[in-house]
JSON list of C-alpha atoms in Angstrom, two decimals:
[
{"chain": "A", "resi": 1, "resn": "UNK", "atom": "CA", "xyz": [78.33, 148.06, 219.08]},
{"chain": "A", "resi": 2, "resn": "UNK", "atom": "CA", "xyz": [80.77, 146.50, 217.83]},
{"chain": "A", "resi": 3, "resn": "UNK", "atom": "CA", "xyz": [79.43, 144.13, 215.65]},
{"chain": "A", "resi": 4, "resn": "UNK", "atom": "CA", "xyz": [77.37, 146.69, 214.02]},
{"chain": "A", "resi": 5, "resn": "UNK", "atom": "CA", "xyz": [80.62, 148.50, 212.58]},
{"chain": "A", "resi": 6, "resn": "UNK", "atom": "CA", "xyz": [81.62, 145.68, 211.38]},
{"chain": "A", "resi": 7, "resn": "UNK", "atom": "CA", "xyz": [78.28, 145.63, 209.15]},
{"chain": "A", "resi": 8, "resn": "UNK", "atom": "CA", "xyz": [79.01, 148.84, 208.07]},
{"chain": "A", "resi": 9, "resn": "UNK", "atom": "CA", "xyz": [82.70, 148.17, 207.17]},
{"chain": "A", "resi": 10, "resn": "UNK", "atom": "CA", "xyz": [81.51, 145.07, 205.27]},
{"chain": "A", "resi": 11, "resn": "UNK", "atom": "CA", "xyz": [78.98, 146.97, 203.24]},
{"chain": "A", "resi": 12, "resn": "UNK", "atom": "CA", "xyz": [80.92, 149.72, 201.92]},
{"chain": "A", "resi": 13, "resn": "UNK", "atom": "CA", "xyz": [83.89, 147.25, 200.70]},
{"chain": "A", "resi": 14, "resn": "UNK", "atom": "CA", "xyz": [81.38, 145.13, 198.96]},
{"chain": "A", "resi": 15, "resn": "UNK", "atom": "CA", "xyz": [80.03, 148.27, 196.83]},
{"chain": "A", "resi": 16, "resn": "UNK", "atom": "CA", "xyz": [80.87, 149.23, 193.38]},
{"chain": "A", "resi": 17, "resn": "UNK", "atom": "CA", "xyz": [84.04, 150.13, 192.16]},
{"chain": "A", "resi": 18, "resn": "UNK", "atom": "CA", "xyz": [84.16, 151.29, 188.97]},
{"chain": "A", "resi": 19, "resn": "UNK", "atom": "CA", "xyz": [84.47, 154.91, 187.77]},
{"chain": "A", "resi": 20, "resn": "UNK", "atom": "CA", "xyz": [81.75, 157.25, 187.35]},
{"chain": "A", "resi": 21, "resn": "UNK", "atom": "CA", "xyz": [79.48, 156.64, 183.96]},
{"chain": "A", "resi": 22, "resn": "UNK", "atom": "CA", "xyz": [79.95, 160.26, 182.33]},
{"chain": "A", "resi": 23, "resn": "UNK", "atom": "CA", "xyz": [83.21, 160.22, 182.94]},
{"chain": "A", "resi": 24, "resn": "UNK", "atom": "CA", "xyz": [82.93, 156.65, 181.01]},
{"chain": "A", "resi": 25, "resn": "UNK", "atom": "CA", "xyz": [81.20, 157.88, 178.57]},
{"chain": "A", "resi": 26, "resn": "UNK", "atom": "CA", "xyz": [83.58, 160.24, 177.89]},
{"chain": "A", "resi": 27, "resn": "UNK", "atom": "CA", "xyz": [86.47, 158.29, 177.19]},
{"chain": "A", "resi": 28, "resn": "UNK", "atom": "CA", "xyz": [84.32, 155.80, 174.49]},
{"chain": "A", "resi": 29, "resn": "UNK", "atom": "CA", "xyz": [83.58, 158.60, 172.89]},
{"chain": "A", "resi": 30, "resn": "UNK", "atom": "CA", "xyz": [87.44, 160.02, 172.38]},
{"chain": "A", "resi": 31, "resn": "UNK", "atom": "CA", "xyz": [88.24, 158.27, 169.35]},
{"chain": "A", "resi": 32, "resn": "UNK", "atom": "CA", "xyz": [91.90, 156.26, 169.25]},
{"chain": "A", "resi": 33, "resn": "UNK", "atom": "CA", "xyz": [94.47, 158.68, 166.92]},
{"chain": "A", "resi": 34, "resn": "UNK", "atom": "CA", "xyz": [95.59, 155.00, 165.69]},
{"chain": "A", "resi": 35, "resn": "UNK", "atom": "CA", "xyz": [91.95, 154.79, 164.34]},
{"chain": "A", "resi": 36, "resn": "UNK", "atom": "CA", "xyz": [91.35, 158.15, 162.92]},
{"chain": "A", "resi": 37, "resn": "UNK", "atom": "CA", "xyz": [94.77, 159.22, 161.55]},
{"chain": "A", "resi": 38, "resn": "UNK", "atom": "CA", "xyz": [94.48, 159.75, 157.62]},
{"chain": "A", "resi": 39, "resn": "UNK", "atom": "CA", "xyz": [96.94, 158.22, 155.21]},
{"chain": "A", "resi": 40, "resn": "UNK", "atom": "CA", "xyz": [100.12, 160.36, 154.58]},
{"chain": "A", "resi": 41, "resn": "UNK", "atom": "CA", "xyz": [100.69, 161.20, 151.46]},
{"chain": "A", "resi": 42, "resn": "UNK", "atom": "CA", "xyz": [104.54, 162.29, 151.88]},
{"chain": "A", "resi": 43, "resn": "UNK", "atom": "CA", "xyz": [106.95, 159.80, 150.93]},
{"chain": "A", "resi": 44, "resn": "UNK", "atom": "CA", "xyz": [108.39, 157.57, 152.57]},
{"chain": "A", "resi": 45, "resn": "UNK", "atom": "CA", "xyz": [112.45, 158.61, 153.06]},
{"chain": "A", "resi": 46, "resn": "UNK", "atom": "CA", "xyz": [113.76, 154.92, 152.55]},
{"chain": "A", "resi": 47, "resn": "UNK", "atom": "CA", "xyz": [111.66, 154.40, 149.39]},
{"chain": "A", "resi": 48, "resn": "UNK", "atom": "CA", "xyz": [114.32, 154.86, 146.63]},
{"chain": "A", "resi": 49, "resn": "UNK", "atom": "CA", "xyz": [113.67, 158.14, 144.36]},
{"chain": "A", "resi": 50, "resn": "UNK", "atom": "CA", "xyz": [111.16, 157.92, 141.29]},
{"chain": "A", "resi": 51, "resn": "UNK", "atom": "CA", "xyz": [113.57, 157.87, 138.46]},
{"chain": "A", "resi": 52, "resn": "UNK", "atom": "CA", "xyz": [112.66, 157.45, 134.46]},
{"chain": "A", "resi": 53, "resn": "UNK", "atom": "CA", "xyz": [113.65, 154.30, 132.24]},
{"chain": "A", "resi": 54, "resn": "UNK", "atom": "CA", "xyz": [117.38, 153.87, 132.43]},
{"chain": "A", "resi": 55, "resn": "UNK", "atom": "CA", "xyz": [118.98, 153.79, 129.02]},
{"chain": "A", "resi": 56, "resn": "UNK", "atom": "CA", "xyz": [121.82, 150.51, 128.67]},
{"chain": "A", "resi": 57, "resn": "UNK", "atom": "CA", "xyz": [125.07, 152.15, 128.09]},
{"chain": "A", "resi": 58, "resn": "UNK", "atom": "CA", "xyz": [125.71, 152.10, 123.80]},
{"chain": "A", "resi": 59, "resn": "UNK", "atom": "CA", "xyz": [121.79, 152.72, 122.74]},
{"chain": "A", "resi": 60, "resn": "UNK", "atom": "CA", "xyz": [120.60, 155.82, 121.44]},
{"chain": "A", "resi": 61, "resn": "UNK", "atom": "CA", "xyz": [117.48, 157.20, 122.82]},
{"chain": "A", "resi": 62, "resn": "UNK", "atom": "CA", "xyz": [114.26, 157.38, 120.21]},
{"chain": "A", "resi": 63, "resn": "UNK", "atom": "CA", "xyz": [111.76, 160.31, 120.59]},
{"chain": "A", "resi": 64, "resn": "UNK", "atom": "CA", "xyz": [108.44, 159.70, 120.43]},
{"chain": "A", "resi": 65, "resn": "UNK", "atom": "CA", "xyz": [106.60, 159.90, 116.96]},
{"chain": "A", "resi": 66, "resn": "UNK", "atom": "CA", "xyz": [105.99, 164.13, 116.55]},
{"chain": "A", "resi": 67, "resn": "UNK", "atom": "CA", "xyz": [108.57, 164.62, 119.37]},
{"chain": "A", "resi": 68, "resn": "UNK", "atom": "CA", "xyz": [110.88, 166.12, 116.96]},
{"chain": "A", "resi": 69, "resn": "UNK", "atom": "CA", "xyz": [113.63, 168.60, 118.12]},
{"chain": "A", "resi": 70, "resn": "UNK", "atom": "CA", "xyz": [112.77, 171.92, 118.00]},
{"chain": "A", "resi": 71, "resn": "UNK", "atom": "CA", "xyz": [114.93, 174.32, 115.66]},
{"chain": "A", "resi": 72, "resn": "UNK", "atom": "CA", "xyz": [116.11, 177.45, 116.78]},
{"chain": "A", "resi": 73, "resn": "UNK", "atom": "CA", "xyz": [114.72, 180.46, 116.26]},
{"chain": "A", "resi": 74, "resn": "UNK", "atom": "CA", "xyz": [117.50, 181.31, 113.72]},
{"chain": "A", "resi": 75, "resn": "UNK", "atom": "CA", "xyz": [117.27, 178.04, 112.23]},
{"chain": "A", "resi": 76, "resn": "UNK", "atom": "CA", "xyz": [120.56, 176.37, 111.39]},
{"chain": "A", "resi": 77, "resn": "UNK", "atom": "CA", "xyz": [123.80, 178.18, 111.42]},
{"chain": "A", "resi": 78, "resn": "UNK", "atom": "CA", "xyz": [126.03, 177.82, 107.90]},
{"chain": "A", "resi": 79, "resn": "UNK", "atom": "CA", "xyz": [129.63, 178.23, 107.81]},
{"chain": "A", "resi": 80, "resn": "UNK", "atom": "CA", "xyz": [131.25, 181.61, 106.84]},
{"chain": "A", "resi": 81, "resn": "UNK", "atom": "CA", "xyz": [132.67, 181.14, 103.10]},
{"chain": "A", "resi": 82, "resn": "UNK", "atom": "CA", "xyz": [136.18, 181.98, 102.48]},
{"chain": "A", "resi": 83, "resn": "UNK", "atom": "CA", "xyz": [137.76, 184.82, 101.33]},
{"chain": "A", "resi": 84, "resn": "UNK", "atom": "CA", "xyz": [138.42, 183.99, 97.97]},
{"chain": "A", "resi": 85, "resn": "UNK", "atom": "CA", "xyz": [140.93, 185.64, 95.19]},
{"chain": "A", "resi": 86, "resn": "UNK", "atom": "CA", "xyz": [140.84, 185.23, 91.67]},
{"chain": "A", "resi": 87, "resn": "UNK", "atom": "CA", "xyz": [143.70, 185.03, 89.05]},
{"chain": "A", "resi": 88, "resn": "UNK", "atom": "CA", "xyz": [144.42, 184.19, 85.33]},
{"chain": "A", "resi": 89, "resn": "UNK", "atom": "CA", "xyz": [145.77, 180.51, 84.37]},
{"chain": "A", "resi": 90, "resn": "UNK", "atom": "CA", "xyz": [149.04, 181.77, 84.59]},
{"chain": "A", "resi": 91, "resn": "UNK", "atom": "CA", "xyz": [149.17, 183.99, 87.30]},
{"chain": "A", "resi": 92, "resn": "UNK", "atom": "CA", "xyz": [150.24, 183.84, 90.72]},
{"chain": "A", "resi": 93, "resn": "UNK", "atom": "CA", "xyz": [147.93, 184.68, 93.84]},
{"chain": "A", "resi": 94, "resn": "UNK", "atom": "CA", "xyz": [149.60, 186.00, 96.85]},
{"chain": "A", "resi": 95, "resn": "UNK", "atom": "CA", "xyz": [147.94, 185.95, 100.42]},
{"chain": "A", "resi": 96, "resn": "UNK", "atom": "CA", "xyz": [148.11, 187.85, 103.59]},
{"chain": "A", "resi": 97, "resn": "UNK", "atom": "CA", "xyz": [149.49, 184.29, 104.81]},
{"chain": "A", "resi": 98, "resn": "UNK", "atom": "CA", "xyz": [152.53, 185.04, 103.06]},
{"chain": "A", "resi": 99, "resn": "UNK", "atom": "CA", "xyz": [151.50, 182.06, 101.08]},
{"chain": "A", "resi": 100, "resn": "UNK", "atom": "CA", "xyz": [151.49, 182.60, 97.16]},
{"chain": "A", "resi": 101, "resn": "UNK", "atom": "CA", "xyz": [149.63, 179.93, 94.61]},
{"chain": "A", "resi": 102, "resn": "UNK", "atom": "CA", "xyz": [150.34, 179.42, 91.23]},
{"chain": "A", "resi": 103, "resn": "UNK", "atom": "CA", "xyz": [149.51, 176.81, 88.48]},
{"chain": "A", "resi": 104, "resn": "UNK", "atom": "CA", "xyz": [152.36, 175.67, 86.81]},
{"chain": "A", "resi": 105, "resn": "UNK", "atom": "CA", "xyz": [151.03, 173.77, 83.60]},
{"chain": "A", "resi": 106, "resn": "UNK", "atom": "CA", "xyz": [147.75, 172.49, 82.27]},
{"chain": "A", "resi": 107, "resn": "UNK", "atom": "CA", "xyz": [148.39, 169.57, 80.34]},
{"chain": "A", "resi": 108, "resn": "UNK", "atom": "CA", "xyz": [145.43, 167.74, 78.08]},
{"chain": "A", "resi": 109, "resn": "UNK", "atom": "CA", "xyz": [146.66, 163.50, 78.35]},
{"chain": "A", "resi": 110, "resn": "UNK", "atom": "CA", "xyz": [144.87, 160.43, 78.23]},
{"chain": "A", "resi": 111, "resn": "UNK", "atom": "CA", "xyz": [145.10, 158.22, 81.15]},
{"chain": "A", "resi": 112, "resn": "UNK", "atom": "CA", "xyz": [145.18, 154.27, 81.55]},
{"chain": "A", "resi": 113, "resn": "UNK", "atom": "CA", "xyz": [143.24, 152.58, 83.75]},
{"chain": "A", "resi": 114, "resn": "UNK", "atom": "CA", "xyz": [145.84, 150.47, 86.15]},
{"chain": "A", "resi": 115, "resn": "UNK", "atom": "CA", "xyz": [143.86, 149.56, 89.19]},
{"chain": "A", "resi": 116, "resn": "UNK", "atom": "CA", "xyz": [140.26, 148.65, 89.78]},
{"chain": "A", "resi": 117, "resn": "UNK", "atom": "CA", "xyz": [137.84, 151.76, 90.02]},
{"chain": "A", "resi": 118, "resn": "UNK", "atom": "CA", "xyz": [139.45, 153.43, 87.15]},
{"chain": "A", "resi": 119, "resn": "UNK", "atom": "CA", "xyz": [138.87, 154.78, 84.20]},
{"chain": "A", "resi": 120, "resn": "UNK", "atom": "CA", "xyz": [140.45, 155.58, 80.63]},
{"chain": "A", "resi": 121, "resn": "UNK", "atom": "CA", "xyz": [139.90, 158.95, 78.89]},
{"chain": "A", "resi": 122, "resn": "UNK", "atom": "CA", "xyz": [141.01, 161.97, 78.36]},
{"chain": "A", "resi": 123, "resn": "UNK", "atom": "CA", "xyz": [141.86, 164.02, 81.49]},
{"chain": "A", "resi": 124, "resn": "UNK", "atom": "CA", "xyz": [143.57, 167.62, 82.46]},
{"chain": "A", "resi": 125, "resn": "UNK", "atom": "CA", "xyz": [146.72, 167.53, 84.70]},
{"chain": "A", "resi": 126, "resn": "UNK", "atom": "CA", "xyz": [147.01, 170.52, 87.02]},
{"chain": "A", "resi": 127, "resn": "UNK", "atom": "CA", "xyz": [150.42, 171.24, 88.20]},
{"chain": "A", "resi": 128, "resn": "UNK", "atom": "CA", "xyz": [150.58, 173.34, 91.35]},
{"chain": "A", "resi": 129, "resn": "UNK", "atom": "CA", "xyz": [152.81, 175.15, 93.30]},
{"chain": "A", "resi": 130, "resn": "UNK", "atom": "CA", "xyz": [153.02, 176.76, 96.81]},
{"chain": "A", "resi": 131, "resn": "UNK", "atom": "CA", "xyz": [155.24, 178.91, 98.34]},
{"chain": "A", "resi": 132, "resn": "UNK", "atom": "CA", "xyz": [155.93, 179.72, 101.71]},
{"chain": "A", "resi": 133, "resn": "UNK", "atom": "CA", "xyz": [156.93, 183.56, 101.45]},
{"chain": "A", "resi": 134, "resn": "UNK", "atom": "CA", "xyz": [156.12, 183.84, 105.25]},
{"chain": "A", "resi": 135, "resn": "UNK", "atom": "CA", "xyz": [158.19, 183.12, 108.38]},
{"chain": "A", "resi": 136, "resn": "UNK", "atom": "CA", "xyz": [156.21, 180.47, 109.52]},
{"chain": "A", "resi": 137, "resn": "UNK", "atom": "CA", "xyz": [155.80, 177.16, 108.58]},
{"chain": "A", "resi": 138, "resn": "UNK", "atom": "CA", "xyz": [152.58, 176.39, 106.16]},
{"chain": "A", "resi": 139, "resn": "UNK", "atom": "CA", "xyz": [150.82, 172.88, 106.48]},
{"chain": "A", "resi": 140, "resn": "UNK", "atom": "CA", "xyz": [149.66, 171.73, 102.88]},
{"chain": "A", "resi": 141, "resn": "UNK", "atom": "CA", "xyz": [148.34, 168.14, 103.54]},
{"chain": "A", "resi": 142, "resn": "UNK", "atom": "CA", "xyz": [145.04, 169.08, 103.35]},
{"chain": "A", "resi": 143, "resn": "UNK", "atom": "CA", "xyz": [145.17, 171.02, 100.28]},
{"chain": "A", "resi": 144, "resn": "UNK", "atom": "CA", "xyz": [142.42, 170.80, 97.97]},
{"chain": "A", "resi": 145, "resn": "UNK", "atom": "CA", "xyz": [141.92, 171.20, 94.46]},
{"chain": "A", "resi": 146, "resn": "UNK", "atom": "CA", "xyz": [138.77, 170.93, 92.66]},
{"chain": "A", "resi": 147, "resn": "UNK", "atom": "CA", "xyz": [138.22, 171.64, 88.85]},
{"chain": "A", "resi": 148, "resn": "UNK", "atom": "CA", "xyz": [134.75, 172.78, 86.43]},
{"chain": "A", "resi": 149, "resn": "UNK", "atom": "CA", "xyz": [134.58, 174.19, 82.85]},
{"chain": "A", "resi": 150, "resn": "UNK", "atom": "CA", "xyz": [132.63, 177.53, 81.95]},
{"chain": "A", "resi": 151, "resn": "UNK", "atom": "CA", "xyz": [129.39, 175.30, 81.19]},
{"chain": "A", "resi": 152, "resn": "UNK", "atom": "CA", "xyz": [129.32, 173.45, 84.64]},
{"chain": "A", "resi": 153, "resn": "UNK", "atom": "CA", "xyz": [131.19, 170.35, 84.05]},
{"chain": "A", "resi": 154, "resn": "UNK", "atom": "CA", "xyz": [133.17, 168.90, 86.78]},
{"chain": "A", "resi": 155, "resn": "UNK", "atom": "CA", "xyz": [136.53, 167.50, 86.35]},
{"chain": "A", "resi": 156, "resn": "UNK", "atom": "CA", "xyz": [136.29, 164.03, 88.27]},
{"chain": "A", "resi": 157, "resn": "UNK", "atom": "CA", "xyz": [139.53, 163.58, 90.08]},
{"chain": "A", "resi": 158, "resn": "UNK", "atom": "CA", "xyz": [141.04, 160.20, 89.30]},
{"chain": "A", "resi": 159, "resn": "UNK", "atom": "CA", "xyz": [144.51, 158.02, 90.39]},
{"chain": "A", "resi": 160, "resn": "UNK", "atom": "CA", "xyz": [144.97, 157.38, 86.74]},
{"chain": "A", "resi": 161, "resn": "UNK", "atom": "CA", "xyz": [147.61, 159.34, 85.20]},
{"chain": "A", "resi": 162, "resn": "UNK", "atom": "CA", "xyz": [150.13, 159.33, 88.34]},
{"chain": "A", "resi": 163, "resn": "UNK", "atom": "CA", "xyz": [148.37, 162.28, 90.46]},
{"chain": "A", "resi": 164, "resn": "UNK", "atom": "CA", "xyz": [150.60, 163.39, 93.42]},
{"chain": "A", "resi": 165, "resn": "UNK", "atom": "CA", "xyz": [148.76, 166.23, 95.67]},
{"chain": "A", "resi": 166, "resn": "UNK", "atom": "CA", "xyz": [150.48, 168.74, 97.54]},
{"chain": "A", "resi": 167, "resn": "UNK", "atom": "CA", "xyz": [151.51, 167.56, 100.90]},
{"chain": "A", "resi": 168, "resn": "UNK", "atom": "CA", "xyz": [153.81, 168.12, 103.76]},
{"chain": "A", "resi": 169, "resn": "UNK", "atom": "CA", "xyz": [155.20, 171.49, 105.96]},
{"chain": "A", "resi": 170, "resn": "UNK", "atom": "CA", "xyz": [156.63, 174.01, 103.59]},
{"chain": "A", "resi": 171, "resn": "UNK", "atom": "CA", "xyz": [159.40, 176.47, 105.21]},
{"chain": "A", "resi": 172, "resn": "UNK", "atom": "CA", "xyz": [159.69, 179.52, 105.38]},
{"chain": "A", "resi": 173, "resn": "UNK", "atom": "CA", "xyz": [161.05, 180.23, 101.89]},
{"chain": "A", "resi": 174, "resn": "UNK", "atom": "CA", "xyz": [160.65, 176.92, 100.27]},
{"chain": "A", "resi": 175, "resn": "UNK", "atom": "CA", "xyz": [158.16, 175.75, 97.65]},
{"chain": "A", "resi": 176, "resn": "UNK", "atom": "CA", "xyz": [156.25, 172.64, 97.37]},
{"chain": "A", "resi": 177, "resn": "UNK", "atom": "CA", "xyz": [154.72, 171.26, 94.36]},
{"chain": "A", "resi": 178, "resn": "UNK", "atom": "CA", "xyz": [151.42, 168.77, 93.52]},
{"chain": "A", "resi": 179, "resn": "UNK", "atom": "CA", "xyz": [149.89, 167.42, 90.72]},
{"chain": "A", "resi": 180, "resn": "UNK", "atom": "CA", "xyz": [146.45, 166.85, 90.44]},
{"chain": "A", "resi": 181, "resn": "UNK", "atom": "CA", "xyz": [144.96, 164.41, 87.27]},
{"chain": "A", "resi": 182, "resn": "UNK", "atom": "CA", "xyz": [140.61, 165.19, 86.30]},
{"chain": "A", "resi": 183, "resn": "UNK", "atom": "CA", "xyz": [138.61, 162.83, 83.66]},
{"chain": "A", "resi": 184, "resn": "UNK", "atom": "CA", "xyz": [136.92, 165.17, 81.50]},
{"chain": "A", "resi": 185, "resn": "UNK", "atom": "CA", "xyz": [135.84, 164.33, 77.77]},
{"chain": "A", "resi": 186, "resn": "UNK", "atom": "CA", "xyz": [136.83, 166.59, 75.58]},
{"chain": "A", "resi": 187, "resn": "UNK", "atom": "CA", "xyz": [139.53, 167.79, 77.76]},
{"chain": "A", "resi": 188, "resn": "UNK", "atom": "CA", "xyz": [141.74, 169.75, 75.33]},
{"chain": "A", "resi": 189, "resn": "UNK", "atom": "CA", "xyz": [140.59, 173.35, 74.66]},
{"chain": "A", "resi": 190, "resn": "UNK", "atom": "CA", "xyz": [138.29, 173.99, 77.21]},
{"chain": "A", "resi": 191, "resn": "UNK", "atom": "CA", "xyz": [137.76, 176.44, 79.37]},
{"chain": "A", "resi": 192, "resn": "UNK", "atom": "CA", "xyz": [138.27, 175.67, 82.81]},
{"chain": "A", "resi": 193, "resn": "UNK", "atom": "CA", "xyz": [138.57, 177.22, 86.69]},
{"chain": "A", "resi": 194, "resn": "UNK", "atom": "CA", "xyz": [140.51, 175.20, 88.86]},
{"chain": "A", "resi": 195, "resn": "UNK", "atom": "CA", "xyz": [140.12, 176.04, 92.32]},
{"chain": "A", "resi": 196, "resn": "UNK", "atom": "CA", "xyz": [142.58, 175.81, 95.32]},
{"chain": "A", "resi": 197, "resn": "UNK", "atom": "CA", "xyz": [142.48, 175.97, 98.73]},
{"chain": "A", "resi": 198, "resn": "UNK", "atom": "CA", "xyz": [145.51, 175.52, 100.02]},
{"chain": "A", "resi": 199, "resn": "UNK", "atom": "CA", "xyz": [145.19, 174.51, 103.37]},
{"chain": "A", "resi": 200, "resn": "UNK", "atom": "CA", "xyz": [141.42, 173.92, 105.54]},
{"chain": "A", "resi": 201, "resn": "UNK", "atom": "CA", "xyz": [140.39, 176.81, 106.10]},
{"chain": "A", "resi": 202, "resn": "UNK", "atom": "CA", "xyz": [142.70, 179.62, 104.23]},
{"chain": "A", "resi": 203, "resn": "UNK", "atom": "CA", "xyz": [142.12, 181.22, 101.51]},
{"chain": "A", "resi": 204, "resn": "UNK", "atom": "CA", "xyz": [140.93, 180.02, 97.79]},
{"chain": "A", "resi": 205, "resn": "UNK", "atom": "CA", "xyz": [142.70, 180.64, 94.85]},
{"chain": "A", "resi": 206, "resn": "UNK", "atom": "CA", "xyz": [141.07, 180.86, 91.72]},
{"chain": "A", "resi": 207, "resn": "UNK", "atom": "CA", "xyz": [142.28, 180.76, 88.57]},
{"chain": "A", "resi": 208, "resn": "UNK", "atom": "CA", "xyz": [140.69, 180.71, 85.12]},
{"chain": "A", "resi": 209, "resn": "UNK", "atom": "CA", "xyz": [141.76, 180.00, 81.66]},
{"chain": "A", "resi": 210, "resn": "UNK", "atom": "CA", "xyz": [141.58, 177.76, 78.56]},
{"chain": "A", "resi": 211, "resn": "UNK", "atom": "CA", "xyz": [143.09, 174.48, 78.77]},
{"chain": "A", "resi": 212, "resn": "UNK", "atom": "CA", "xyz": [145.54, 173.61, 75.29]}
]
C-alpha cells in the first residue's frame, strides 16, 4: 500500500506544468504598447524653440523681391505749411510771437570769388532785422532766408560778398541783424520776394518789391 502512493505521488509531480493554452493564447495575442504606440507628434520640451534667421547686429534686413511695404490707406502724411504773412520791401511784419521782421536794405553788388566753390557776378544783399518785442527769449540760429524774382528765378545763396545770417538768442527787447548775399544775373532792377522764416517752424515773412 504503500508503495503504490508513492506511484501516484511520483506521477502527478512528473506532469505538465505550464499554464493553460487559451489562457496562452491570450497573452500572444495582447500586443506590447512598446510595439504599437504611434509616433508623437508634440515636441519635444528640451528641443530649443523654432526661431527664424537671426540678423548680425549692424545689417539691414532685405524684403523679398514684390515684398514691398504696404502704404497706408491715407497714403503718406505731408507737413502742415506755415502760416505765412506778406509785406512790402520796406515794411515790417509783426507776429503773434511778439517777433517783428523787417528788411533793412536791398543792395545790387558784384561779388569776388575768394575761396574755392565760388563764384563772381552780380548778386543782391538782403539786410535783415529781428526784433524781439516779446518777453521771452527768441532763438534765430536757424533762420532762413531764401530769395526768387517775379519770373521764377532763384537767388543762389553764396559766401561771396561777406554774408553774415542771423544768429543767436535775441532778448526781450533787443534786435538782431543778418545779412544774406544771392548770385543772380541781372541783379539790379528786378523784382524780387525774399522770404523769411525766422526761426524752424514760426512764421514766414514775405516781402516783395523791386530791387535798385
Amino acid at each position: 500500500m504503500g508503495a503504490a502512493a508513492l506511484v501516484v505521488l511520483g506521477v502527478t509531480g512528473c506532469g505538465p506544468t505550464s499554464a493553460d493554452p487559451a489562457a496562452t493564447a491570450v497573452a500572444s495575442e495582447t500586443p506590447d504598447a512598446s510595439q504599437t504606440a504611434a509616433p508623437s507628434t508634440a515636441p519635444d520640451a528640451s528641443d530649443p524653440p523654432a526661431t527664424g534667421p537671426t540678423i548680425p547686429p549692424g545689417a539691414t534686413a532685405v524684403p523679398a523681391p514684390g515684398a514691398g511695404a504696404t502704404p497706408g490707406p491715407d497714403g503718406p502724411t505731408e507737413a502742415a505749411a506755415l502760416p505765412t504773412t506778406t509785406a512790402a520791401l520796406d515794411e515790417a511784419i509783426t507776429f503773434d510771437t511778439g517777433v517783428v521782421v523787417e528788411i533793412v536794405a536791398v543792395d545790387a553788388i558784384t561779388v569776388t570769388a575768394e575761396t574755392p566753390g565760388e563764384m563772381d557776378g552780380p548778386a543782391l544783399r538782403v539786410s535783415v532785422a529781428a526784433r524781439n518785442q516779446s518777453g521771452e527769449p527768441q532763438e534765430v540760429d536757424s533762420a532762413v532766408v531764401t530769395l526768387i524774382t517775379d519770373d521764377g528765378e532763384v537767388g543762389v545763396g553764396t559766401t561771396a560778398g561777406s554774408p553774415s545770417p542771423l544768429s543767436g538768442m535775441i532778448e526781450p527787447g533787443a534786435t538782431v541783424s543778418g545779412t544774406y548775399v544771392f548770385m543772380l544775373d541781372p541783379a539790379s532792377g528786378r523784382n524780387v520776394t525774399v522770404t523769411v522764416n525766422y526761426a524752424a517752424g514760426e512764421p514766414l515773412a514775405v516781402f516783395t518789391g523791386r530791387a535798385p
